[in-house]
Every structure is written in structure tokens, then in C-alpha cells.
Tab-separated table of N, CA and C in Angstrom:
chain	number	residue	atom	x	y	z
J	1	ASN	N	-29.296	-88.826	-112.379
J	1	ASN	CA	-29.193	-87.542	-113.021
J	1	ASN	C	-27.921	-87.334	-113.701
J	2	SER	N	-27.862	-86.759	-114.890
J	2	SER	CA	-26.616	-86.540	-115.525
J	2	SER	C	-26.687	-85.225	-116.252
J	3	ILE	N	-25.497	-84.535	-116.313
J	3	ILE	CA	-25.496	-83.248	-116.983
J	3	ILE	C	-24.469	-83.341	-118.128
J	4	CYS	N	-24.908	-82.946	-119.320
J	4	CYS	CA	-24.047	-82.875	-120.458
J	4	CYS	C	-23.458	-81.481	-120.603
J	5	MET	N	-22.118	-81.492	-120.635
J	5	MET	CA	-21.336	-80.145	-120.590
J	5	MET	C	-20.798	-79.829	-121.942
J	6	ASP	N	-21.404	-80.303	-123.072
J	6	ASP	CA	-20.968	-79.958	-124.321
J	6	ASP	C	-21.111	-78.532	-124.576
J	7	GLU	N	-19.986	-77.915	-125.077
J	7	GLU	CA	-19.925	-76.539	-125.551
J	7	GLU	C	-20.438	-76.493	-126.953
J	8	VAL	N	-21.467	-75.681	-127.297
J	8	VAL	CA	-21.986	-75.585	-128.614
J	8	VAL	C	-22.102	-74.105	-129.004
J	9	ASN	N	-22.297	-73.941	-130.319
J	9	ASN	CA	-22.489	-72.587	-130.842
J	9	ASN	C	-23.752	-71.961	-130.374
J	10	LYS	N	-24.744	-72.804	-130.161
J	10	LYS	CA	-26.011	-72.254	-129.850
J	10	LYS	C	-26.888	-73.425	-129.192
J	11	CYS	N	-27.495	-73.094	-128.107
J	11	CYS	CA	-28.183	-74.104	-127.404
J	11	CYS	C	-29.480	-74.659	-128.252
J	12	ALA	N	-29.815	-75.885	-127.981
J	12	ALA	CA	-30.907	-76.470	-128.621
J	12	ALA	C	-32.210	-75.710	-128.149
J	13	ALA	N	-33.229	-75.694	-128.878
J	13	ALA	CA	-34.497	-75.035	-128.488
J	13	ALA	C	-35.108	-75.542	-127.170
J	14	ALA	N	-34.874	-76.864	-126.994
J	14	ALA	CA	-35.444	-77.445	-125.875
J	14	ALA	C	-34.637	-77.195	-124.535
J	15	CYS	N	-33.519	-76.521	-124.673
J	15	CYS	CA	-32.752	-76.194	-123.488
J	15	CYS	C	-33.325	-75.024	-122.777
J	16	LYS	N	-33.595	-75.238	-121.415
J	16	LYS	CA	-34.183	-74.206	-120.641
J	16	LYS	C	-33.083	-73.351	-119.862
J	17	ASP	N	-32.012	-73.899	-119.562
J	17	ASP	CA	-30.970	-73.141	-118.896
J	17	ASP	C	-29.624	-73.133	-119.696
J	18	CYS	N	-29.586	-72.175	-120.646
J	18	CYS	CA	-28.412	-72.006	-121.607
J	18	CYS	C	-27.495	-70.953	-120.932
J	19	GLN	N	-26.238	-71.295	-120.722
J	19	GLN	CA	-25.274	-70.400	-120.190
J	19	GLN	C	-24.107	-70.210	-121.097
J	20	ARG	N	-23.669	-68.932	-121.243
J	20	ARG	CA	-22.533	-68.648	-122.143
J	20	ARG	C	-21.205	-69.028	-121.323
J	21	VAL	N	-20.292	-69.712	-122.114
J	21	VAL	CA	-19.110	-70.108	-121.537
J	21	VAL	C	-18.205	-68.821	-121.414
J	22	GLU	N	-17.762	-68.470	-120.172
J	22	GLU	CA	-16.987	-67.335	-119.955
J	22	GLU	C	-15.634	-67.359	-120.712
J	23	SER	N	-15.207	-66.273	-121.184
J	23	SER	CA	-13.868	-66.056	-121.889
J	23	SER	C	-13.820	-67.036	-123.134
J	24	SER	N	-14.884	-67.270	-123.705
J	24	SER	CA	-14.895	-68.033	-124.971
J	24	SER	C	-14.920	-67.178	-126.189
J	25	GLU	N	-14.137	-67.353	-127.108
J	25	GLU	CA	-14.106	-66.509	-128.369
J	25	GLU	C	-13.993	-67.542	-129.523
J	26	PRO	N	-14.848	-67.616	-130.449
J	26	PRO	CA	-16.171	-66.956	-130.439
J	26	PRO	C	-17.003	-67.522	-129.274
J	27	PRO	N	-18.222	-66.872	-128.990
J	27	PRO	CA	-19.071	-67.284	-127.837
J	27	PRO	C	-19.433	-68.761	-127.948
J	28	ARG	N	-19.311	-69.466	-126.930
J	28	ARG	CA	-19.864	-70.860	-126.792
J	28	ARG	C	-20.848	-70.984	-125.724
J	29	TYR	N	-21.733	-71.930	-125.723
J	29	TYR	CA	-22.737	-72.113	-124.714
J	29	TYR	C	-22.880	-73.414	-124.227
J	30	VAL	N	-23.281	-73.679	-123.083
J	30	VAL	CA	-23.444	-74.975	-122.377
J	30	VAL	C	-24.882	-75.000	-121.939
J	31	CYS	N	-25.484	-76.088	-122.210
J	31	CYS	CA	-26.897	-76.304	-121.662
J	31	CYS	C	-26.787	-76.940	-120.286
J	32	LYS	N	-27.185	-76.211	-119.269
J	32	LYS	CA	-27.119	-76.659	-117.901
J	32	LYS	C	-28.314	-77.423	-117.383
J	33	ASP	N	-29.226	-77.779	-118.270
J	33	ASP	CA	-30.457	-78.550	-117.878
J	33	ASP	C	-30.078	-79.841	-117.253
J	34	ARG	N	-30.773	-80.241	-116.260
J	34	ARG	CA	-30.697	-81.548	-115.593
J	34	ARG	C	-31.571	-82.561	-116.307
J	35	PHE	N	-31.070	-83.712	-116.713
J	35	PHE	CA	-31.936	-84.711	-117.307
J	35	PHE	C	-32.179	-85.848	-116.278
J	36	THR	N	-33.313	-86.378	-116.291
J	36	THR	CA	-33.555	-87.592	-115.502
J	36	THR	C	-34.125	-88.709	-116.504
J	37	GLY	N	-33.997	-89.836	-116.056
J	37	GLY	CA	-34.457	-90.972	-116.884
J	37	GLY	C	-33.320	-92.055	-117.155
J	38	GLN	N	-33.669	-93.185	-117.784
J	38	GLN	CA	-32.737	-94.131	-118.143
J	38	GLN	C	-32.864	-94.430	-119.533
J	39	PRO	N	-31.776	-94.450	-120.407
J	39	PRO	CA	-30.503	-93.941	-119.932
J	39	PRO	C	-30.485	-92.446	-120.089
J	40	GLY	N	-29.460	-91.834	-119.542
J	40	GLY	CA	-29.219	-90.440	-119.572
J	40	GLY	C	-28.788	-90.016	-121.089
J	41	PRO	N	-28.769	-88.704	-121.363
J	41	PRO	CA	-28.408	-88.286	-122.672
J	41	PRO	C	-26.933	-88.614	-122.898
J	42	MET	N	-26.482	-88.791	-124.117
J	42	MET	CA	-25.129	-89.017	-124.482
J	42	MET	C	-24.644	-87.771	-124.937
J	43	CYS	N	-23.406	-87.500	-124.416
J	43	CYS	CA	-22.600	-86.293	-124.832
J	43	CYS	C	-21.923	-86.588	-126.083
J	44	LYS	N	-21.650	-85.586	-126.954
J	44	LYS	CA	-20.849	-85.750	-128.087
J	44	LYS	C	-19.439	-86.100	-127.709
J	45	PRO	N	-18.713	-87.016	-128.310
J	45	PRO	CA	-17.363	-87.304	-127.962
J	45	PRO	C	-16.478	-86.078	-128.237
J	46	ARG	N	-15.420	-85.902	-127.540
J	46	ARG	CA	-14.585	-84.757	-127.764
J	46	ARG	C	-13.806	-84.947	-129.063
J	47	ALA	N	-13.618	-83.794	-129.803
J	47	ALA	CA	-12.969	-83.892	-130.988
J	47	ALA	C	-11.539	-84.232	-130.836
J	48	GLN	N	-10.967	-85.198	-131.635
J	48	GLN	CA	-9.644	-85.485	-131.472
J	48	GLN	C	-8.825	-84.755	-132.533
J	49	ASN	N	-7.978	-83.764	-132.108
J	49	ASN	CA	-7.185	-83.038	-133.101
J	49	ASN	C	-5.800	-83.493	-132.933
């Protein structure tokens, strides 16, 4: 099992457990769904600023 903790502007329609990131301005959301299977979903790489 793997959980992708990407913060996004809005959760995907397929996300069943979307949670707002506390103290985020503008609001950001994380999909807390648990995925099973091989291979697990890939998270987007962190932006390098």
C-alpha cells in the first residue's frame, strides 16, 4: 500500500477521501485514499525552485 501526499488545488474526481491542508493559503487539498496494487501510483516530483 502507498499513499500519495501531493497537495493539489482540487482533488481528482476519483478521490474518495479528499482533505483540506490546514493553514494553507490558498486552500490546498490532499487525497488520502489508499491504493493497492503493483506498482503503486507515482507522486508528482516536488517543484524545484
